[in-house]
Amino acid sequence: MEEVNVQVFEDAPYNKDQPIYVPSELVNFPSNSGQTLYYCYLIELKQNFRNDVQVHDLVLATRSELDPEIGSAQFEMTVGNGGMMVNLRYLQTIHLHPDEVHLCKKFQITLFWTLLRRDMSGLAAVFDDLSAGDSPAIDYLVLPSAAAHERPSIIDWATVNCSIQLRYEHQPLLKAKHHFQVKNYLLKGRQETTKGSSQSSVELPPELCEIIMSPISINTIYSFSFIPPIMHRIESLLIAFNLKKMHLDHCTQNDIPTSKILEAITALECQESIDYDSLETLGDSFLKYAVSQQLFKTYQNDREGQLTDKRREITSNVALCKVGCSRKLPGFIRKGLFDPKTWIIPGNKSSFCLQQELVSSGTKVYSRGSRKLDYDIVADVVEALIGAFLIKKGEEAALLFMNWIGIEVDFDPIPYKMNLNIHPEKLVNVNLLKSQLNNYSFNDASLLVEALTHGSFTRPEIPRSYQRLEFLGDSVLDYLITIHFYNKHSDIISPGMLTDMREASVNNDHYALCIINSGLHKYLLASEQVHNNISVSLNDFHRLSSESNSGCESETGFTKVLSDVIESLAGAILVDSGYKKIKVFESIIPLLQPLVTPETVKLQPSRELKELCDKNGWKKKKGKVEYCHSDETCVTIEVETNGISHKYTAKARKKRIAERLASRKALESLKKTISKG
């Protein structure tokens, strides 16, 4: 995304305190009159990990019917060294009397209170509030399911009923075990297993025990320990569904899977198996291209700098956050680790207050307070949603979403003429360049002249240089390479890898190397001074490491002219072909080979340093930039570890290279510190 140093909107500062939405499907008002209708869904738990205790299926009963997509959801949780598959399946509707509802709520509240808090103080007050008041509350039931041979009843009423009336009161000793721990099983990666045998127990006299619920099987208690993360995922799916429904109210044909919407609104901080990283990278590249081609067509007399400024006004984080807030996106965003201790026990109204909010004419949600949300996360989610629609339904769907959120662009081609006053063949070797561009034949060869004309080449018969085409070509190459990587490697790329692959391929050094290797720089129409600068870069090229195929590890910068050429040629082919991106891909991508792969891509030093600091809880401060008299840029990176400040400085002709070298120094030093510790 393009960035600006402004963190406020034009009319008002951005408020970081943003709401947390709760889906209306899980919220209801108390009902004490007559029978209550519940829609029942089987929560089928398929255990794929070793434990002496086996899980049982449970029943989710909601007062609102869930959309079939949610009611048949499937997802996996990581448990110990294995996993557990969760399948939802619709069963039937049931009617419950008020006393039955009250009994079910007391059952689940007591069980969840025991699992989560391990302190029964305050539970009586919660029971007193069960039927009191008229305010909305989280209202659904989770109950033990009856065994198949015990049906037609789908609920194990024997367990629910006996949780209130004690049995076996006169047993001499009680066999006690530790509580099951409720964890966030949605985290990606394997979880640590609890030390000690699950069979370990101790016999205690009744005088030392407080019997809370008896007799409930250990399997039922264990099964309920998985409900908080399960319901958190179902709640997240419902929030994603409500966002999708809000969009579909305005654009009925733009339907994509709810799971993809959920991926797009899940921040990396959640540390779950899904997050918006790859979708945000895709959406960013498509947004940049879509806006660039729109501006290129609309403002045909604007210079490259003017077009860049206009694009920044549309695609900066501040601008994207503003359009996101206009559609109330912040409340839908899933941010931060799920903490089971903060999970709202259904039926417990004592610790929070819900406020109804109408996000669109047909979509109602509830807010359960606020949290801090930086404006750049809102911008990231806007781009991730663009990426989600792009991947699942194509470019037209992405454009429809962009138009709905307030970024109006189209792909309608508009004629573009250079009005060259000389025959193109007198300036460039059109046939030779055709062979260099994978046999692409220009319909209007004057575009080829424009693409190869540097600003220093002043001839009255050539009205403009390549800068406008470079502006367009930069964006189309970025998009084509990014979506190529995603389509080819989406099954194996890890979070952040798509960004690293993109950065390794869409950069000036890589483009410059490819131009040098192909010899296309020889056809540039430029002044003698520009060609001298290119010669310097050629000398630098011979000193590059033979291990680098992308230029990213180079400590010597290339003159930007070289990368400009490949971008302007891409822009020229795009315009000449009537905006057929496949023609650009077929003509330019062969020049960029070999592209990186998931196996060959190297993590950028600045990114690796950030991940190292995040992992160890260190604070990495923004790099300090100084411009030296020797035409070099000096970058100093400061990292604070356990109250001690470390500074790492490097110099290079270009800022990004100096930053890369300083990051590399920091990495080497900090890794040595870790190994010694």
Coordinates of N, CA and C in Angstrom, one line a residue, residues 253-469:
Q253 N -25.1 -10.4 -6.4 CA -24.4 -11.4 -7.2 C -23.0 -11.6 -6.7
N254 N -22.6 -10.9 -5.6 CA -21.2 -11.0 -5.2 C -21.0 -11.9 -4.0
D255 N -21.5 -13.1 -4.1 CA -21.5 -14.0 -3.0 C -20.2 -14.9 -3.0
I256 N -19.5 -14.9 -1.9 CA -18.3 -15.7 -1.7 C -18.4 -16.5 -0.4
P257 N -17.6 -17.6 -0.2 CA -17.7 -18.3 1.0 C -17.4 -17.5 2.3
T258 N -18.2 -17.7 3.3 CA -18.1 -17.0 4.6 C -16.7 -17.2 5.1
S259 N -16.1 -18.4 4.9 CA -14.8 -18.8 5.5 C -13.7 -17.8 4.9
K260 N -13.9 -17.4 3.7 CA -13.0 -16.5 3.0 C -13.1 -15.1 3.6
I261 N -14.3 -14.7 3.9 CA -14.5 -13.4 4.6 C -13.9 -13.4 6.0
L262 N -14.0 -14.6 6.7 CA -13.4 -14.7 8.0 C -11.9 -14.6 7.9
E263 N -11.3 -15.2 6.9 CA -9.9 -15.2 6.8 C -9.4 -13.7 6.6
A264 N -10.3 -12.9 5.8 CA -9.9 -11.6 5.5 C -10.0 -10.6 6.7
I265 N -10.8 -11.0 7.7 CA -11.0 -10.1 8.8 C -10.3 -10.6 10.1
T266 N -9.4 -11.6 9.9 CA -8.7 -12.2 11.1 C -7.3 -11.6 11.0
A267 N -6.9 -10.8 12.0 CA -5.6 -10.3 12.1 C -4.5 -11.3 12.5
L268 N -3.3 -11.0 12.1 CA -2.2 -11.9 12.4 C -2.0 -12.1 13.9
E269 N -2.4 -11.1 14.7 CA -2.3 -11.1 16.2 C -3.1 -12.3 16.8
C270 N -4.1 -12.7 16.1 CA -4.9 -13.8 16.6 C -4.2 -15.1 16.7
Q271 N -3.1 -15.2 15.8 CA -2.2 -16.4 15.8 C -3.0 -17.7 15.6
E272 N -4.0 -17.6 14.7 CA -4.8 -18.8 14.4 C -4.3 -19.4 13.0
S273 N -4.9 -20.5 12.7 CA -4.5 -21.1 11.4 C -4.9 -20.3 10.2
I274 N -5.8 -19.3 10.4 CA -6.1 -18.4 9.2 C -5.8 -17.0 9.6
D275 N -5.4 -16.2 8.7 CA -5.2 -14.8 8.9 C -5.2 -14.1 7.5
Y276 N -5.2 -12.8 7.5 CA -5.4 -12.1 6.3 C -4.1 -11.7 5.5
D277 N -3.0 -12.3 6.0 CA -1.7 -11.8 5.4 C -1.6 -12.0 3.9
S278 N -1.9 -13.2 3.4 CA -1.8 -13.4 1.9 C -2.8 -12.6 1.2
L279 N -4.1 -12.6 1.7 CA -5.1 -11.9 1.0 C -4.9 -10.4 1.0
E280 N -4.3 -9.9 2.0 CA -3.9 -8.4 2.1 C -2.9 -8.1 1.0
T281 N -1.9 -9.0 0.8 CA -0.9 -8.8 -0.2 C -1.5 -8.8 -1.6
L282 N -2.4 -9.7 -1.8 CA -3.1 -9.8 -3.1 C -4.0 -8.6 -3.3
G283 N -4.8 -8.2 -2.3 CA -5.6 -7.1 -2.5 C -4.9 -5.8 -2.7
D284 N -3.8 -5.7 -2.0 CA -2.9 -4.5 -2.2 C -2.5 -4.3 -3.6
S285 N -2.0 -5.4 -4.2 CA -1.5 -5.4 -5.6 C -2.6 -5.1 -6.6
F286 N -3.8 -5.8 -6.4 CA -4.9 -5.5 -7.3 C -5.4 -4.1 -7.2
L287 N -5.5 -3.6 -5.9 CA -6.0 -2.2 -5.7 C -5.0 -1.2 -6.4
K288 N -3.7 -1.4 -6.2 CA -2.8 -0.5 -6.9 C -2.9 -0.5 -8.4
Y289 N -3.1 -1.7 -9.0 CA -3.2 -1.8 -10.4 C -4.5 -1.2 -10.9
A290 N -5.6 -1.5 -10.2 CA -7.0 -1.0 -10.6 C -7.0 0.5 -10.6
V291 N -6.5 1.1 -9.5 CA -6.5 2.5 -9.4 C -5.5 3.2 -10.4
S292 N -4.4 2.5 -10.6 CA -3.4 3.1 -11.5 C -3.9 3.2 -12.9
Q293 N -4.6 2.1 -13.4 CA -5.1 2.1 -14.8 C -6.2 3.1 -14.9
Q294 N -7.0 3.2 -13.9 CA -8.1 4.2 -13.9 C -7.6 5.6 -14.0
L295 N -6.6 6.0 -13.2 CA -6.0 7.3 -13.3 C -5.3 7.5 -14.6
F296 N -4.6 6.5 -15.1 CA -3.9 6.6 -16.4 C -4.8 7.0 -17.5
K297 N -6.0 6.3 -17.5 CA -7.0 6.5 -18.6 C -7.7 7.9 -18.4
T298 N -7.9 8.3 -17.2 CA -8.7 9.5 -16.9 C -7.9 10.7 -17.1
Y299 N -6.7 10.7 -16.6 CA -5.8 12.0 -16.7 C -4.7 11.8 -17.7
Q300 N -5.0 11.8 -18.9 CA -4.0 11.5 -20.0 C -3.0 12.6 -20.1
N301 N -3.1 13.7 -19.5 CA -2.1 14.8 -19.7 C -1.3 15.0 -18.4
D302 N -1.6 14.2 -17.4 CA -0.9 14.3 -16.1 C 0.4 13.6 -16.2
R303 N 1.4 14.2 -15.5 CA 2.7 13.6 -15.4 C 2.7 12.4 -14.4
E304 N 3.8 11.7 -14.4 CA 3.8 10.5 -13.5 C 3.7 10.9 -12.0
G305 N 4.4 12.0 -11.6 CA 4.3 12.5 -10.2 C 2.9 12.9 -9.8
Q306 N 2.1 13.5 -10.7 CA 0.8 13.9 -10.4 C -0.1 12.6 -10.3
L307 N 0.1 11.6 -11.2 CA -0.6 10.4 -11.1 C -0.3 9.7 -9.8
T308 N 0.9 9.7 -9.4 CA 1.3 9.0 -8.1 C 0.6 9.7 -6.9
D309 N 0.6 11.0 -6.9 CA -0.1 11.7 -5.8 C -1.6 11.4 -5.8
K310 N -2.2 11.3 -6.9 CA -3.6 11.0 -7.0 C -3.8 9.6 -6.5
R311 N -3.0 8.7 -6.8 CA -3.1 7.3 -6.4 C -2.9 7.2 -4.9
R312 N -2.0 7.9 -4.4 CA -1.7 7.9 -2.9 C -3.0 8.4 -2.1
E313 N -3.7 9.4 -2.7 CA -4.9 9.9 -2.0 C -6.0 8.8 -1.9
I314 N -5.9 7.8 -2.8 CA -6.9 6.7 -2.8 C -6.5 5.5 -2.1
T315 N -5.2 5.2 -2.1 CA -4.7 3.9 -1.6 C -3.9 4.0 -0.4
S316 N -3.7 5.1 0.2 CA -2.9 5.2 1.5 C -3.7 4.5 2.6
N317 N -3.0 4.2 3.6 CA -3.7 3.6 4.8 C -4.8 4.5 5.3
V318 N -4.5 5.8 5.4 CA -5.5 6.7 5.9 C -6.8 6.7 5.1
A319 N -6.6 6.7 3.7 CA -7.7 6.7 2.8 C -8.5 5.4 2.9
L320 N -7.8 4.3 3.0 CA -8.5 3.0 3.1 C -9.2 2.8 4.4
C321 N -8.6 3.3 5.5 CA -9.2 3.2 6.8 C -10.5 4.1 6.8
K322 N -10.5 5.2 6.1 CA -11.7 6.1 6.1 C -12.8 5.4 5.3
V323 N -12.6 4.7 4.2 CA -13.7 4.0 3.5 C -14.1 2.8 4.3
G324 N -13.2 2.2 5.0 CA -13.5 1.0 5.8 C -14.5 1.4 7.0
C325 N -14.1 2.6 7.6 CA -15.0 3.1 8.7 C -16.4 3.5 8.2
S326 N -16.4 4.0 6.9 CA -17.7 4.4 6.4 C -18.7 3.2 6.2
R327 N -18.1 2.0 6.1 CA -18.9 0.8 6.0 C -18.9 0.0 7.4
K328 N -18.4 0.7 8.4 CA -18.4 0.1 9.8 C -17.6 -1.2 9.9
L329 N -16.5 -1.3 9.1 CA -15.7 -2.5 9.1 C -15.0 -2.8 10.4
P330 N -14.5 -1.7 11.2 CA -13.7 -2.0 12.4 C -14.4 -3.0 13.4
G331 N -15.7 -2.9 13.5 CA -16.4 -3.8 14.5 C -16.4 -5.2 14.1
F332 N -16.2 -5.5 12.8 CA -16.2 -6.9 12.3 C -14.8 -7.5 12.4
I333 N -13.7 -6.7 12.6 CA -12.4 -7.2 12.6 C -12.1 -8.1 13.8
R334 N -11.5 -9.3 13.6 CA -11.1 -10.2 14.7 C -9.6 -9.9 15.0
K335 N -9.3 -9.4 16.2 CA -8.0 -8.9 16.5 C -7.6 -9.4 17.9
G336 N -6.4 -9.9 18.1 CA -5.9 -10.4 19.4 C -6.2 -11.8 19.7
L337 N -5.4 -12.4 20.6 CA -5.5 -13.8 20.9 C -6.8 -14.1 21.7
F338 N -7.4 -15.2 21.4 CA -8.6 -15.6 22.1 C -8.2 -16.1 23.5
D339 N -8.8 -15.5 24.5 CA -8.5 -15.9 25.9 C -9.8 -16.5 26.4
P340 N -9.7 -17.8 26.7 CA -10.9 -18.5 27.2 C -11.5 -17.9 28.5
K341 N -10.6 -17.3 29.3 CA -11.0 -16.7 30.6 C -11.9 -15.5 30.3
T342 N -11.8 -14.8 29.2 CA -12.7 -13.7 28.9 C -13.9 -14.1 28.1
W343 N -14.1 -15.4 27.8 CA -15.2 -15.8 27.0 C -16.5 -15.6 27.8
I344 N -17.5 -15.1 27.1 CA -18.8 -14.8 27.8 C -19.6 -16.1 27.9
I345 N -19.9 -16.6 29.1 CA -20.7 -17.8 29.3 C -22.1 -17.5 28.9
P346 N -22.7 -18.2 28.0 CA -24.0 -17.9 27.6 C -25.0 -18.0 28.7
G347 N -25.8 -16.9 28.8 CA -26.8 -16.8 29.9 C -26.3 -16.0 31.1
N348 N -25.0 -15.7 31.1 CA -24.5 -14.9 32.2 C -24.5 -13.4 31.8
K349 N -25.4 -12.7 32.4 CA -25.6 -11.3 32.1 C -24.9 -10.3 33.0
S350 N -24.1 -10.8 34.0 CA -23.6 -10.0 35.1 C -22.4 -9.2 34.7
S351 N -21.7 -9.5 33.7 CA -20.4 -8.9 33.4 C -20.2 -8.1 32.2
F352 N -21.3 -7.8 31.5 CA -21.2 -7.1 30.3 C -22.6 -6.5 29.9
C353 N -22.6 -5.6 29.0 CA -23.8 -4.9 28.5 C -23.7 -4.9 26.9
L354 N -24.8 -5.4 26.3 CA -24.8 -5.4 24.8 C -25.6 -4.2 24.3
Q355 N -25.1 -3.6 23.3 CA -25.8 -2.5 22.6 C -26.1 -2.8 21.2
Q356 N -27.4 -2.7 20.8 CA -27.8 -3.0 19.4 C -27.2 -2.0 18.4
E357 N -26.8 -2.4 17.3 CA -26.3 -1.5 16.3 C -26.7 -2.0 14.9
L358 N -27.3 -1.1 14.1 CA -27.8 -1.4 12.8 C -26.7 -1.0 11.8
V359 N -26.0 -2.0 11.2 CA -24.9 -1.7 10.3 C -25.3 -1.5 8.9
S360 N -26.5 -2.0 8.6 CA -27.1 -1.7 7.3 C -28.6 -1.9 7.5
S361 N -29.4 -1.6 6.4 CA -30.8 -1.7 6.5 C -31.3 -3.1 6.8
G362 N -30.5 -4.1 6.4 CA -30.9 -5.5 6.6 C -30.0 -6.3 7.6
T363 N -29.1 -5.7 8.2 CA -28.1 -6.4 9.1 C -28.0 -5.7 10.4
K364 N -28.3 -6.5 11.5 CA -28.3 -6.0 12.9 C -27.3 -6.8 13.6
V365 N -26.4 -6.1 14.4 CA -25.4 -6.8 15.2 C -25.5 -6.1 16.6
Y366 N -24.7 -6.6 17.5 CA -24.6 -6.0 18.9 C -23.2 -5.7 19.2
S367 N -23.0 -4.7 19.9 CA -21.6 -4.3 20.4 C -21.5 -4.6 21.8
R368 N -20.3 -5.3 22.2 CA -20.1 -5.6 23.6 C -18.8 -4.9 24.1
G369 N -18.8 -3.6 23.8 CA -17.7 -2.8 24.3 C -16.7 -2.4 23.2
S370 N -15.5 -2.0 23.5 CA -14.6 -1.5 22.5 C -13.2 -2.0 22.8
R371 N -12.3 -1.9 21.8 CA -10.9 -2.2 22.0 C -10.1 -1.3 21.1
K372 N -8.8 -1.2 21.3 CA -7.9 -0.3 20.5 C -7.6 -1.0 19.2
L373 N -7.8 -0.3 18.1 CA -7.6 -0.8 16.8 C -6.9 0.3 16.0
D374 N -5.7 0.0 15.6 CA -4.9 1.0 14.8 C -5.5 1.1 13.4
Y375 N -5.4 2.3 12.8 CA -6.0 2.6 11.5 C -5.4 1.7 10.4
D376 N -4.1 1.3 10.5 CA -3.5 0.5 9.5 C -4.1 -0.9 9.4
I377 N -4.6 -1.4 10.5 CA -5.2 -2.7 10.5 C -6.5 -2.7 9.7
V378 N -7.3 -1.6 9.9 CA -8.5 -1.4 9.1 C -8.2 -1.3 7.7
A379 N -7.1 -0.6 7.3 CA -6.7 -0.6 5.9 C -6.3 -1.9 5.4
D380 N -5.6 -2.7 6.2 CA -5.2 -4.1 5.8 C -6.4 -4.9 5.5
V381 N -7.4 -4.8 6.3 CA -8.6 -5.6 6.2 C -9.4 -5.2 4.9
V382 N -9.4 -3.9 4.6 CA -10.0 -3.5 3.3 C -9.3 -4.2 2.2
E383 N -8.0 -4.2 2.2 CA -7.2 -4.8 1.1 C -7.4 -6.3 1.1
A384 N -7.5 -6.9 2.3 CA -7.7 -8.4 2.4 C -9.0 -8.8 1.8
L385 N -10.1 -8.0 2.1 CA -11.4 -8.3 1.5 C -11.4 -8.2 0.0
I386 N -10.7 -7.2 -0.5 CA -10.5 -7.1 -2.0 C -9.9 -8.4 -2.5
G387 N -8.8 -8.8 -1.8 CA -8.1 -10.1 -2.2 C -9.0 -11.3 -2.1
A388 N -9.9 -11.3 -1.1 CA -10.8 -12.4 -1.0 C -11.8 -12.5 -2.1
F389 N -12.4 -11.4 -2.5 CA -13.3 -11.4 -3.6 C -12.6 -11.7 -4.9
L390 N -11.4 -11.2 -5.0 CA -10.6 -11.5 -6.2 C -10.3 -13.0 -6.4
I391 N -9.9 -13.6 -5.4 CA -9.5 -15.0 -5.4 C -10.7 -15.9 -5.7
K392 N -11.8 -15.6 -5.0 CA -13.0 -16.5 -5.1 C -13.9 -16.3 -6.3
K393 N -14.0 -15.0 -6.7 CA -14.9 -14.7 -7.8 C -14.3 -13.9 -9.0
G394 N -13.1 -13.5 -8.9 CA -12.4 -12.8 -10.0 C -12.4 -11.3 -9.9
E395 N -11.8 -10.7 -10.9 CA -11.6 -9.3 -10.9 C -12.9 -8.5 -10.8
E396 N -13.9 -8.9 -11.5 CA -15.2 -8.2 -11.5 C -15.8 -8.1 -10.1
A397 N -15.7 -9.2 -9.4 CA -16.2 -9.2 -8.0 C -15.4 -8.3 -7.1
A398 N -14.1 -8.3 -7.3 CA -13.2 -7.4 -6.5 C -13.6 -5.9 -6.8
L399 N -13.8 -5.6 -8.1 CA -14.2 -4.2 -8.5 C -15.5 -3.9 -7.9
L400 N -16.5 -4.8 -7.8 CA -17.8 -4.5 -7.2 C -17.7 -4.2 -5.7
F401 N -16.8 -5.0 -5.1 CA -16.6 -4.7 -3.6 C -15.9 -3.4 -3.5
M402 N -14.9 -3.1 -4.3 CA -14.3 -1.8 -4.2 C -15.2 -0.6 -4.4
N403 N -16.1 -0.7 -5.4 CA -17.1 0.3 -5.6 C -18.1 0.4 -4.5
W404 N -18.5 -0.7 -3.8 CA -19.4 -0.7 -2.7 C -18.8 0.0 -1.5
I405 N -17.5 -0.2 -1.3 CA -16.8 0.4 -0.1 C -16.4 1.9 -0.4
G406 N -16.5 2.3 -1.7 CA -16.2 3.7 -1.9 C -15.0 4.0 -2.8
I407 N -14.4 3.0 -3.5 CA -13.3 3.2 -4.4 C -13.8 2.8 -5.8
E408 N -14.2 3.8 -6.5 CA -14.9 3.6 -7.8 C -13.9 3.6 -8.9
V409 N -13.8 2.4 -9.5 CA -12.9 2.2 -10.7 C -13.6 1.3 -11.6
D410 N -13.1 1.2 -12.9 CA -13.6 0.3 -13.9 C -12.5 -0.1 -14.8
F411 N -12.7 -1.1 -15.6 CA -11.7 -1.6 -16.5 C -12.1 -1.4 -17.9
D412 N -12.9 -0.4 -18.2 CA -13.3 0.0 -19.5 C -12.1 0.6 -20.3
P413 N -11.7 0.1 -21.4 CA -10.6 0.6 -22.1 C -10.9 1.9 -22.8
I414 N -10.0 2.9 -22.8 CA -10.1 4.2 -23.4 C -9.0 4.4 -24.4
P415 N -9.2 4.8 -25.6 CA -8.1 5.0 -26.6 C -7.0 5.9 -26.1
Y416 N -5.8 5.5 -26.4 CA -4.6 6.3 -25.9 C -3.7 6.5 -27.1
K417 N -3.4 7.7 -27.4 CA -2.5 8.1 -28.5 C -1.4 8.9 -28.1
M418 N -0.2 8.7 -28.7 CA 1.0 9.5 -28.4 C 1.1 10.7 -29.4
N419 N 0.6 10.5 -30.5 CA 0.7 11.6 -31.6 C 2.2 11.8 -31.9
L420 N 2.9 10.7 -32.2 CA 4.3 10.8 -32.6 C 4.4 11.4 -34.0
N421 N 5.4 12.3 -34.2 CA 5.5 13.0 -35.5 C 6.6 12.5 -36.3
I422 N 7.0 11.2 -36.1 CA 8.0 10.6 -36.8 C 7.7 9.1 -36.9
H423 N 8.1 8.4 -37.9 CA 7.9 7.0 -38.0 C 8.7 6.2 -36.9
P424 N 8.0 5.3 -36.1 CA 8.7 4.7 -35.0 C 10.0 3.9 -35.4
E425 N 10.0 3.3 -36.6 CA 11.1 2.5 -37.1 C 12.4 3.3 -37.2
K426 N 12.2 4.7 -37.3 CA 13.4 5.5 -37.5 C 14.1 5.8 -36.1
L427 N 13.4 5.4 -35.0 CA 13.9 5.7 -33.7 C 14.3 4.4 -33.0
V428 N 13.6 3.3 -33.2 CA 13.9 2.0 -32.6 C 13.7 0.9 -33.6
N429 N 14.4 -0.2 -33.3 CA 14.4 -1.4 -34.1 C 13.2 -2.2 -33.7
V430 N 12.0 -2.0 -34.3 CA 10.8 -2.6 -33.8 C 10.8 -4.1 -33.9
N431 N 11.3 -4.6 -35.0 CA 11.4 -6.1 -35.2 C 12.3 -6.8 -34.3
L432 N 13.4 -6.2 -34.0 CA 14.4 -6.8 -33.0 C 13.8 -6.8 -31.6
L433 N 13.1 -5.7 -31.2 CA 12.5 -5.7 -29.9 C 11.3 -6.6 -29.8
K434 N 10.7 -6.9 -30.9 CA 9.6 -7.9 -31.0 C 10.1 -9.3 -30.5
S435 N 11.3 -9.6 -31.0 CA 11.8 -10.9 -30.7 C 12.3 -10.9 -29.2
Q436 N 12.7 -9.8 -28.6 CA 13.0 -9.7 -27.2 C 11.8 -9.8 -26.3
L437 N 10.7 -9.4 -26.8 CA 9.4 -9.4 -26.0 C 8.6 -10.6 -26.3
N438 N 9.2 -11.7 -26.5 CA 8.4 -13.0 -26.8 C 7.5 -12.9 -28.0
N439 N 8.0 -12.2 -29.0 CA 7.2 -12.0 -30.3 C 5.9 -11.2 -30.2
Y440 N 5.9 -10.3 -29.2 CA 4.7 -9.4 -29.1 C 4.9 -8.4 -30.2
S441 N 3.8 -8.3 -31.0 CA 3.8 -7.3 -32.1 C 3.0 -6.1 -31.8
F442 N 3.6 -4.9 -31.7 CA 2.8 -3.7 -31.4 C 1.9 -3.3 -32.5
N443 N 0.6 -3.0 -32.1 CA -0.3 -2.4 -33.0 C 0.0 -1.0 -33.3
D444 N 0.5 -0.3 -32.2 CA 0.9 1.1 -32.4 C 2.3 1.2 -31.9
A445 N 3.3 1.2 -32.8 CA 4.7 1.1 -32.4 C 5.1 2.4 -31.7
S446 N 4.3 3.5 -31.8 CA 4.7 4.7 -31.1 C 4.7 4.5 -29.6
L447 N 3.9 3.6 -29.1 CA 4.0 3.3 -27.7 C 5.3 2.7 -27.3
L448 N 5.9 1.9 -28.2 CA 7.2 1.3 -28.0 C 8.2 2.4 -27.9
V449 N 8.1 3.4 -28.7 CA 9.0 4.6 -28.7 C 8.9 5.3 -27.3
E450 N 7.7 5.5 -26.9 CA 7.4 6.2 -25.7 C 8.0 5.4 -24.5
A451 N 7.9 4.1 -24.5 CA 8.3 3.3 -23.4 C 9.8 3.3 -23.3
L452 N 10.6 3.6 -24.4 CA 12.0 3.6 -24.4 C 12.6 5.0 -24.3
T453 N 11.8 6.0 -24.2 CA 12.3 7.4 -24.2 C 12.5 7.9 -22.8
H454 N 13.7 8.2 -22.4 CA 14.0 8.8 -21.1 C 13.8 10.3 -21.2
G455 N 13.6 10.9 -20.0 CA 13.3 12.3 -20.0 C 14.4 13.2 -20.5
S456 N 15.6 12.6 -20.4 CA 16.8 13.4 -20.9 C 16.9 13.5 -22.4
F457 N 16.1 12.6 -23.1 CA 16.2 12.6 -24.6 C 15.2 13.6 -25.1
T458 N 15.6 14.8 -25.4 CA 14.7 15.8 -25.8 C 14.7 16.0 -27.3
R459 N 13.6 15.5 -28.0 CA 13.5 15.7 -29.4 C 12.0 16.2 -29.6
P460 N 11.9 17.2 -30.4 CA 10.5 17.8 -30.6 C 9.5 16.9 -31.2
E461 N 10.0 15.9 -32.0 CA 9.0 14.9 -32.5 C 8.5 13.9 -31.6
I462 N 9.1 13.8 -30.3 CA 8.7 12.9 -29.3 C 8.1 13.7 -28.2
P463 N 6.8 13.7 -28.0 CA 6.1 14.6 -27.1 C 6.3 14.3 -25.6
R464 N 6.6 13.0 -25.2 CA 6.7 12.7 -23.8 C 7.6 11.5 -23.6
S465 N 8.1 11.4 -22.4 CA 9.0 10.3 -22.0 C 8.2 9.1 -21.5
Y466 N 8.9 8.1 -21.0 CA 8.3 6.8 -20.5 C 7.6 6.9 -19.2
Q467 N 7.7 8.0 -18.5 CA 7.3 8.0 -17.1 C 5.8 7.6 -16.8
R468 N 4.9 8.0 -17.7 CA 3.5 7.6 -17.5 C 3.3 6.1 -17.7
L469 N 4.0 5.6 -18.7 CA 3.9 4.1 -19.0 C 4.5 3.4 -17.8

